[in-house]
mmCIF file of C-alpha atoms in Angstrom:
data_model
loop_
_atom_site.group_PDB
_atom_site.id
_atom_site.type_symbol
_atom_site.label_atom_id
_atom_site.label_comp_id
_atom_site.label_asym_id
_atom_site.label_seq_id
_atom_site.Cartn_x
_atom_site.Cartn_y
_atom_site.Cartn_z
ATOM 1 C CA UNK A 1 136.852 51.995 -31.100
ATOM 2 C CA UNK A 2 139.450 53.515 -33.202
ATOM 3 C CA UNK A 3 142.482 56.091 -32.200
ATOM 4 C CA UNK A 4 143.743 58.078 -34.533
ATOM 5 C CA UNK A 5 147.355 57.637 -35.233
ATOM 6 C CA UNK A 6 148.093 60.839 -33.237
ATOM 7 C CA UNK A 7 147.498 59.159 -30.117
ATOM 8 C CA UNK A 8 148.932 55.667 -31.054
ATOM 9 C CA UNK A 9 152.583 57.092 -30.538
ATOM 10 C CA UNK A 10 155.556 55.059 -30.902
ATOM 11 C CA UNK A 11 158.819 57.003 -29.853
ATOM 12 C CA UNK A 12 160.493 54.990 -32.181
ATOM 13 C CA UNK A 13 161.567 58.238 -34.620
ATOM 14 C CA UNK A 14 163.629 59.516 -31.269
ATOM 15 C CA UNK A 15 167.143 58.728 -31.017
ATOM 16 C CA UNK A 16 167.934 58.832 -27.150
ATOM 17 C CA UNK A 17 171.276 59.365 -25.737
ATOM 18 C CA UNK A 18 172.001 56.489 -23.706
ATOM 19 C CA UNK A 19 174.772 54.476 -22.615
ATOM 20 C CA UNK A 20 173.373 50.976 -23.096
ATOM 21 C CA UNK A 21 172.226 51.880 -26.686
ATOM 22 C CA UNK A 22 172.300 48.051 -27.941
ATOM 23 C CA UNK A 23 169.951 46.660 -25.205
ATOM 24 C CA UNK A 24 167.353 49.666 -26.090
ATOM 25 C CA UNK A 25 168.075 48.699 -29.590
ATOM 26 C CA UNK A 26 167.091 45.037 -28.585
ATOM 27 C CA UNK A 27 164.140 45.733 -26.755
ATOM 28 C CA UNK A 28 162.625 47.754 -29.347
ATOM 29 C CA UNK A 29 163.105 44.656 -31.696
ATOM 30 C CA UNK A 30 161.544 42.508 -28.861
ATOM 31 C CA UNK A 31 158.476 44.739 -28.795
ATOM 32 C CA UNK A 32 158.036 45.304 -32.584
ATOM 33 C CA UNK A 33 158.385 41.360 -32.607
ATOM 34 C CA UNK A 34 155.009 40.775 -29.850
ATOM 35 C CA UNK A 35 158.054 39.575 -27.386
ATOM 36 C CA UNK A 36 157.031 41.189 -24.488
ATOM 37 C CA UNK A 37 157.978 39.305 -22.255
ATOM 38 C CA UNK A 38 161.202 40.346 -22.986
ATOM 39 C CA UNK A 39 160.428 43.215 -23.923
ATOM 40 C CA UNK A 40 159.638 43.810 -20.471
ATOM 41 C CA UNK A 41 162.596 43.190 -18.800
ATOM 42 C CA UNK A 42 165.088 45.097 -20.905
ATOM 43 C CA UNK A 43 162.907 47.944 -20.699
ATOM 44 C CA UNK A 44 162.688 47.547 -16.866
ATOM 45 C CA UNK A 45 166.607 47.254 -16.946
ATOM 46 C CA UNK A 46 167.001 50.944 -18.325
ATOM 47 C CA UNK A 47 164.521 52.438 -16.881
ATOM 48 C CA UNK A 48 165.915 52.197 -13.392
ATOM 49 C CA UNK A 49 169.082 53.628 -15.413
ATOM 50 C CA UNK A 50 167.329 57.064 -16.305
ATOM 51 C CA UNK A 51 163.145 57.530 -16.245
ATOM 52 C CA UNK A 52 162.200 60.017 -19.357
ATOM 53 C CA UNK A 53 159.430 60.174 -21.906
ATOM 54 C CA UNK A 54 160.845 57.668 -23.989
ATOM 55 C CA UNK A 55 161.190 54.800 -21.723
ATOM 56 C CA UNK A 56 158.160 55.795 -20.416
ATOM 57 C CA UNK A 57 156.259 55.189 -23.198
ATOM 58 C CA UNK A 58 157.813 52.440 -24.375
ATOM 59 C CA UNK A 59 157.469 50.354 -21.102
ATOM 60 C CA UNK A 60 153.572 51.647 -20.752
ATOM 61 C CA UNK A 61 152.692 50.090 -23.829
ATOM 62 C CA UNK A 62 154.393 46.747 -23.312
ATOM 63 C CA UNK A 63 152.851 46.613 -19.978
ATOM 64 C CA UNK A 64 148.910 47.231 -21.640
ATOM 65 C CA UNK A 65 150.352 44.491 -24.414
ATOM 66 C CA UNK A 66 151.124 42.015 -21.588
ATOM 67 C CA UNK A 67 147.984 43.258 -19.429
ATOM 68 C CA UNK A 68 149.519 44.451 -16.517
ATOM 69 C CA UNK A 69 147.249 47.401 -15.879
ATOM 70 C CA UNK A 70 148.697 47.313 -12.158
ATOM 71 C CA UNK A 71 152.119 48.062 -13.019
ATOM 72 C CA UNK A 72 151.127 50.139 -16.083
ATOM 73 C CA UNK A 73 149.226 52.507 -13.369
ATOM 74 C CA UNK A 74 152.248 52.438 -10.996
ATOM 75 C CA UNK A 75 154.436 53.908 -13.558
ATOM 76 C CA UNK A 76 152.196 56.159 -14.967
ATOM 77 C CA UNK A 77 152.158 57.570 -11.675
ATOM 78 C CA UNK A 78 155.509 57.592 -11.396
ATOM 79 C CA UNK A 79 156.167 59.111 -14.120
ATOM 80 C CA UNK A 80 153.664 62.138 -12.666
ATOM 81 C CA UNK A 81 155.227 62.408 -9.558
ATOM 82 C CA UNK A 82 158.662 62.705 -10.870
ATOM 83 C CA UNK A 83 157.855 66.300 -12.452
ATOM 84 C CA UNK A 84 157.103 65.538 -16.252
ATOM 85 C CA UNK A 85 154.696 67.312 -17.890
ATOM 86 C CA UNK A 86 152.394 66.469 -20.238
ATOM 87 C CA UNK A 87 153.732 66.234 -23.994
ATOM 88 C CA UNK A 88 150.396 67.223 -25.161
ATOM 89 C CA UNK A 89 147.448 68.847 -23.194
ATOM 90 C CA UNK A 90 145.739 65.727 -21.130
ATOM 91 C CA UNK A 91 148.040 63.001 -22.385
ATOM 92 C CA UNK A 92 148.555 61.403 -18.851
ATOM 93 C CA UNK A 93 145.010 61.842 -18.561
ATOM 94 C CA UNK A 94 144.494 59.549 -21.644
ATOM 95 C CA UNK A 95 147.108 57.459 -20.752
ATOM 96 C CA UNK A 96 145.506 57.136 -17.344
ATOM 97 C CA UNK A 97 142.179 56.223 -19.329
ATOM 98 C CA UNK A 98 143.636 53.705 -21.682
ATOM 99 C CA UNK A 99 144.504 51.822 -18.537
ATOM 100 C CA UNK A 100 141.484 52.305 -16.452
ATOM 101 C CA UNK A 101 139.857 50.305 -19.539
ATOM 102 C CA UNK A 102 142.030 47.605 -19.929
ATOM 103 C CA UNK A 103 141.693 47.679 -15.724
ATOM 104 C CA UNK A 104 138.078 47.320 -16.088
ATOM 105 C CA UNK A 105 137.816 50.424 -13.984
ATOM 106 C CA UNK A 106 134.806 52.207 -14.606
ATOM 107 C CA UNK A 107 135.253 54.251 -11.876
ATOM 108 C CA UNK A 108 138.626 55.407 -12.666
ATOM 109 C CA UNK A 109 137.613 56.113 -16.080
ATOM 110 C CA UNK A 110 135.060 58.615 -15.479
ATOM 111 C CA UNK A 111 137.498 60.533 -13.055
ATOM 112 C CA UNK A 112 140.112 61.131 -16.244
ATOM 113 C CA UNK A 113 137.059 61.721 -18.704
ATOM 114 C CA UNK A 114 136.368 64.857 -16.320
ATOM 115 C CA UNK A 115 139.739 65.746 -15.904
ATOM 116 C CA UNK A 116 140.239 65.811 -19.863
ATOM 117 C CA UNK A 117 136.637 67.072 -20.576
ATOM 118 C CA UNK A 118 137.673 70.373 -18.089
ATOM 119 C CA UNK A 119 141.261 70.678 -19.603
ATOM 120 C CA UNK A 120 139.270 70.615 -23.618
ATOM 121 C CA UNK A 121 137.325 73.217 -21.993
ATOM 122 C CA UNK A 122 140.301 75.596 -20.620
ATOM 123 C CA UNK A 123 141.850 75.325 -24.060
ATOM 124 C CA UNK A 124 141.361 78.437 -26.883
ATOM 125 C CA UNK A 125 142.165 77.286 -29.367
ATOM 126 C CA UNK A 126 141.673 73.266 -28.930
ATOM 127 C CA UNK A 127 143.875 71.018 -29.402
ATOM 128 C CA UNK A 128 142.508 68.512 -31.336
ATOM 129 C CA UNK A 129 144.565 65.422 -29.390
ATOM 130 C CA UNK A 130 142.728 66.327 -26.237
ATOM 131 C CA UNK A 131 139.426 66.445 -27.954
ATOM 132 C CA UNK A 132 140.244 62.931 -29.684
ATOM 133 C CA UNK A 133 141.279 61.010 -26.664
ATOM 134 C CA UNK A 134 138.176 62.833 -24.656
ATOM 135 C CA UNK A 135 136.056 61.129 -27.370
ATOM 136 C CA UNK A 136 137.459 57.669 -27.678
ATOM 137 C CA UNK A 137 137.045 57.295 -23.650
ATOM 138 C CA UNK A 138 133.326 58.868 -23.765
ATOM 139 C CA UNK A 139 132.389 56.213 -26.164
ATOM 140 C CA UNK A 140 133.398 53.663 -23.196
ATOM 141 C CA UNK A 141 131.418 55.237 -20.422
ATOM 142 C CA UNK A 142 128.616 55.583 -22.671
ATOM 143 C CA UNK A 143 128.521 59.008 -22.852
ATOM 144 C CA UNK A 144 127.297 59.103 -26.306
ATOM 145 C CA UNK A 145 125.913 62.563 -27.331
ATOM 146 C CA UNK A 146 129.456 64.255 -25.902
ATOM 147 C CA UNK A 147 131.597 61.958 -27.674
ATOM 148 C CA UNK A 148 129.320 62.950 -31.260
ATOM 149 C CA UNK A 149 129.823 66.303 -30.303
ATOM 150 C CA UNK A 150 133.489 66.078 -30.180
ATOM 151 C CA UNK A 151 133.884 63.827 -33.191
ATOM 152 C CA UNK A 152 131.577 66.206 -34.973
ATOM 153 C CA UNK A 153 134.268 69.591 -34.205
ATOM 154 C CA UNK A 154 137.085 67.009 -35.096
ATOM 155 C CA UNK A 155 135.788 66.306 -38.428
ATOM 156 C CA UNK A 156 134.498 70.019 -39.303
ATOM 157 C CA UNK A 157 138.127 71.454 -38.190
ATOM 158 C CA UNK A 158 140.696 68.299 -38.383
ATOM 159 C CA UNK A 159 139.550 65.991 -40.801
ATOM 160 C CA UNK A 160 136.744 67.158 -43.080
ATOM 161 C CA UNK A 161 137.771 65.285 -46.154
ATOM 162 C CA UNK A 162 138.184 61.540 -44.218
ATOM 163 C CA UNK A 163 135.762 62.063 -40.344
ATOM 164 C CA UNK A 164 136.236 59.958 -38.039
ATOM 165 C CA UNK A 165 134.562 56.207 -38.640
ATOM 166 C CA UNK A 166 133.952 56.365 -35.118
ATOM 167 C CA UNK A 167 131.304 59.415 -36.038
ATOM 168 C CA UNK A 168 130.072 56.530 -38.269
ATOM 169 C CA UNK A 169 129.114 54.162 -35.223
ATOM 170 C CA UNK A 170 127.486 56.725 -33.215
ATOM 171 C CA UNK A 171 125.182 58.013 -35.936
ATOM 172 C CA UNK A 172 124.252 54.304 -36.245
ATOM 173 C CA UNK A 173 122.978 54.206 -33.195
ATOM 174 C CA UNK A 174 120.761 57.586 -34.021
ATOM 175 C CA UNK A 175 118.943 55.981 -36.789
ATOM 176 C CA UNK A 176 121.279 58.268 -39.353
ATOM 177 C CA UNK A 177 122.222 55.671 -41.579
ATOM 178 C CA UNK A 178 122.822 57.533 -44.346
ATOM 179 C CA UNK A 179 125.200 59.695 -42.667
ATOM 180 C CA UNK A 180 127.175 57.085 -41.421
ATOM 181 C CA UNK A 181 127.268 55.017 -44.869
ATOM 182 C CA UNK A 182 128.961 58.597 -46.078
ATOM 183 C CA UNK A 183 131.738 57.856 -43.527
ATOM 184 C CA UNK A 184 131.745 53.912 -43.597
ATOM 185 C CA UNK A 185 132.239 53.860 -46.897
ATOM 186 C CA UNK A 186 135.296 56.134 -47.492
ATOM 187 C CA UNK A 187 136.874 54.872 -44.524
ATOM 188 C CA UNK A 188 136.396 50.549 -46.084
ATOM 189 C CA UNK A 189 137.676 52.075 -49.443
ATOM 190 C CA UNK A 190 140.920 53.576 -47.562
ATOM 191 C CA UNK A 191 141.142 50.383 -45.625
ATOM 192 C CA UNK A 192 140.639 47.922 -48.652
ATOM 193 C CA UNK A 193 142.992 50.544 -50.807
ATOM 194 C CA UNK A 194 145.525 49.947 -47.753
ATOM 195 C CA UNK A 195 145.505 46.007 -47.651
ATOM 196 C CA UNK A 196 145.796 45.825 -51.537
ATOM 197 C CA UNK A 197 149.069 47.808 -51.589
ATOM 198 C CA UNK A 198 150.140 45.637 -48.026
ATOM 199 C CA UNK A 199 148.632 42.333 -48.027
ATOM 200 C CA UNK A 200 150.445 41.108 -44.896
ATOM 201 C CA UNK A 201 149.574 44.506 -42.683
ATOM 202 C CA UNK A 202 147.362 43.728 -40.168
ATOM 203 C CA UNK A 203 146.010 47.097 -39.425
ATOM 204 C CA UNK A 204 143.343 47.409 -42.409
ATOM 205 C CA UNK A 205 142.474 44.486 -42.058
ATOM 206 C CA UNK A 206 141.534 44.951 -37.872
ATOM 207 C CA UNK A 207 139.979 48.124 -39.346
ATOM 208 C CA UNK A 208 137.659 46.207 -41.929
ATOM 209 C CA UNK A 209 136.921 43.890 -38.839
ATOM 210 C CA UNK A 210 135.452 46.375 -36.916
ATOM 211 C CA UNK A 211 133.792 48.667 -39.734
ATOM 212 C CA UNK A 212 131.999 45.849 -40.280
ATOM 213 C CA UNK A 213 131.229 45.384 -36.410
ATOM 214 C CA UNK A 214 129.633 48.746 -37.014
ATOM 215 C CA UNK A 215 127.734 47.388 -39.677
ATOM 216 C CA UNK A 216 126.116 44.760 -37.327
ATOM 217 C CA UNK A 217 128.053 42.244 -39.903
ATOM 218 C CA UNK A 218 129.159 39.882 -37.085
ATOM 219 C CA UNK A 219 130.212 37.290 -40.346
ATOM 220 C CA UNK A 220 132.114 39.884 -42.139
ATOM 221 C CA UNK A 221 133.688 41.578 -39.007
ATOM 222 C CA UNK A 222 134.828 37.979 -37.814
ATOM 223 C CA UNK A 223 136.169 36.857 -41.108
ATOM 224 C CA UNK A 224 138.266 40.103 -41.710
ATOM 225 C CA UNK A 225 139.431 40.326 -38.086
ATOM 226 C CA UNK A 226 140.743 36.366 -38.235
ATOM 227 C CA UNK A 227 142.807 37.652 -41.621
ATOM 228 C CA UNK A 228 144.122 40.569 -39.189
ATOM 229 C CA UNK A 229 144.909 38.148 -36.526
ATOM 230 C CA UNK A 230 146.495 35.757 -39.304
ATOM 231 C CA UNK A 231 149.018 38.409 -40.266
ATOM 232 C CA UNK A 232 150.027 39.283 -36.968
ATOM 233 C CA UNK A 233 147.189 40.945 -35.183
ATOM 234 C CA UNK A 234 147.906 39.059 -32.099
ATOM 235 C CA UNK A 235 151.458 40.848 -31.963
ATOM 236 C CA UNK A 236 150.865 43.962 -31.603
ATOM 237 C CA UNK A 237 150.924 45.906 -28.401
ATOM 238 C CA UNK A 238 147.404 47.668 -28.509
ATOM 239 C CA UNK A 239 144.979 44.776 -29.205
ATOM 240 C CA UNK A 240 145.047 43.254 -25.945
ATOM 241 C CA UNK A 241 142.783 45.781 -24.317
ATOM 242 C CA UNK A 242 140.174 44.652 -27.418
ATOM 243 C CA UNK A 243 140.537 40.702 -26.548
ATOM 244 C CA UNK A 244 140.656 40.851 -22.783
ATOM 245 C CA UNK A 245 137.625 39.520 -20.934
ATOM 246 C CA UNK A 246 138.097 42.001 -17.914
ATOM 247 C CA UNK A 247 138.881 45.122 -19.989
ATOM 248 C CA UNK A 248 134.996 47.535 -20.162
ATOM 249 C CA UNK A 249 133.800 46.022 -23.147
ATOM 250 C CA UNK A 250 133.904 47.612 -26.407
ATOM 251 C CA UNK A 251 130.523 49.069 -27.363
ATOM 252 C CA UNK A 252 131.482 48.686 -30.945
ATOM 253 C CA UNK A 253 132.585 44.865 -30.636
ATOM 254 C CA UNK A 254 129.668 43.828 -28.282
ATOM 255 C CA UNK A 255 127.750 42.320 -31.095
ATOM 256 C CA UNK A 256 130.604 40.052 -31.883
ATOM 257 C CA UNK A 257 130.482 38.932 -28.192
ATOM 258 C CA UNK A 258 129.414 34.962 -28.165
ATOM 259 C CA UNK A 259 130.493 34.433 -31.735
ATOM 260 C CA UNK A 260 132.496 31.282 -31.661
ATOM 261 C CA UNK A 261 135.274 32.242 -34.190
ATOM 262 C CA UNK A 262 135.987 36.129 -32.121
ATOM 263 C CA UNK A 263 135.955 34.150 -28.769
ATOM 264 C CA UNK A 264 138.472 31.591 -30.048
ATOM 265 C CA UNK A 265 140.255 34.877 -30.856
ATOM 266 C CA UNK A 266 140.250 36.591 -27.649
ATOM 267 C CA UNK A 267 140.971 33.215 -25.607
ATOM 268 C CA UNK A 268 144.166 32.813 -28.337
ATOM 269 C CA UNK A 269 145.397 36.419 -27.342
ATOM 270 C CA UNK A 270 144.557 36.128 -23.700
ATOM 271 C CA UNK A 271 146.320 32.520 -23.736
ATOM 272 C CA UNK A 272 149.308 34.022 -25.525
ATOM 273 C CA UNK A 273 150.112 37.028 -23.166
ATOM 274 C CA UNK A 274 149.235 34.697 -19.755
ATOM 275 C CA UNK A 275 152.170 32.599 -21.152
ATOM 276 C CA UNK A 276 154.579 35.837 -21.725
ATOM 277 C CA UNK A 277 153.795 36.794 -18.017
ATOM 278 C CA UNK A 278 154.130 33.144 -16.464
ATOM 279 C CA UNK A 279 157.686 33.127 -18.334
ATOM 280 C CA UNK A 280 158.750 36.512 -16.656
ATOM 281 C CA UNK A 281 158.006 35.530 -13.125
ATOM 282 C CA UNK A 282 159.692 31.834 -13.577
#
């Protein structure tokens, strides 16, 4: 499935105040580079300097890139238990989520679904970052008709010129094809209009992989998902959770499951990130 941007934050924009400004500067180039590895350690190196938001996030995502889901918990909860609050309504929650999935946590996942699903519901008005996260994590614990139901408010309030192309997959599976064609179709066009003016961008092309996946175009969805990974893909800190064999599955990439070209793919990724953890503990 497919976060909005809101939720894909990179702290990047913020300028911290910190002593050691070139090795922050450094591991930011690591991580926008797919070094993790390294990535890692500088990261590591500051944060036992000062813990704050920043670091925080920073040092989250490179532990989801590398698949640590362990470690990635034990700061999160570090991070709680230190006395910071949340920098939107539920966004530990969601972070707690994100790595329940990659965790392969079921379990876990359902306890932060409720927790975000009873903070949406204390809110008046929403806020329209809890109600995307809550749907994103419903889709993975197969709560279906809740995670329409919040897509549906986000595209009547949010986004009612471009809805969510998840709203798309879910009315697939109700039979409303035309419906979802409405959505599919402006979303591709966006997508294609994006890799025209950026070729080399990986991130249309990922999102023409799994429009496609949608579809039920396991071909299409391969083909456009091996020009994402050819650009990059494999670099980036969020797509590991999509490739890893003991994350909960994707419902939207299960039918590209067993295709020979998407699990040469995932084994590539997987490969790639075993190596970056192997070189940190040598």
């Amino acid at each position: 499935m497919i976060l909005l941007s809101s939720l894909l934050v990179h702290a990047y924009a913020l300028e911290p105040a910190y002593a050691d400004t070139n090795r922050l500067r450094e591991a930011d180039e690591r991580f926008k580079a797919g070094q993790f590895g390294e990535a890692r350690r500088l990261y590591e190196i500051l944060l036992k300097e000062e813990l704050d938001q920043l670091l925080y996030e920073r040092l989250q995502q490179t532990y989801l890139a590398l698949g640590l889901a362990k470690q990635a918990r034990a700061l999160a909860l570090r991070y709680r238990s230190a006395g910071f609050e949340d920098s939107w309504p539920g966004s530990w929650h969601c972070d707690m989520g994100m790595i329940a999935i990659q965790a392969g946590d079921i379990d876990e996942l359902v306890t932060h679904v409720d927790a975000l699903s009873e903070i949406d519901l204390s809110l008046r008005p929403r806020d329209s970052r809890t109600v995307e996260c809550l749907a994103f994590h419903e889709v993975f614990v197969r709560r279906f008709d809740a995670a329409q139901r919040h897509l549906e408010w986000l595209a009547a309030t949010e986004f009612p010129d471009d809805p969510p192309p998840n709203l798309a997959f879910l009315y697939l599976r109700q039979g409303r094809f035309e419906d979802a064609n409405h959505i599919l179709s402006r979303a591709e066009r966006n997508a294609a209009e994006a890799v025209a003016a950026n070729p080399d961008d990986p991130e249309p092309h990922f999102e023409l992989g799994e429009f496609a996946a949608m579809r039920g175009d396991a071909p299409r969805a391969v083909a456009s998902l091996a020009d994402a990974m050819n650009r990059g893909l494999g670099q980036t800190w969020w797509i590991y959770q999509h490739f890893d064999p003991e994350s909960i599955p994707d419902p939207v990439f299960e039918p590209l499951y067993g295709h020979p070209d998407f699990e040469q793919m995932r084994a590539s990724v997987v490969k790639n990130r075993t190596q970056m953890q192997e070189a940190q503990s040598d």
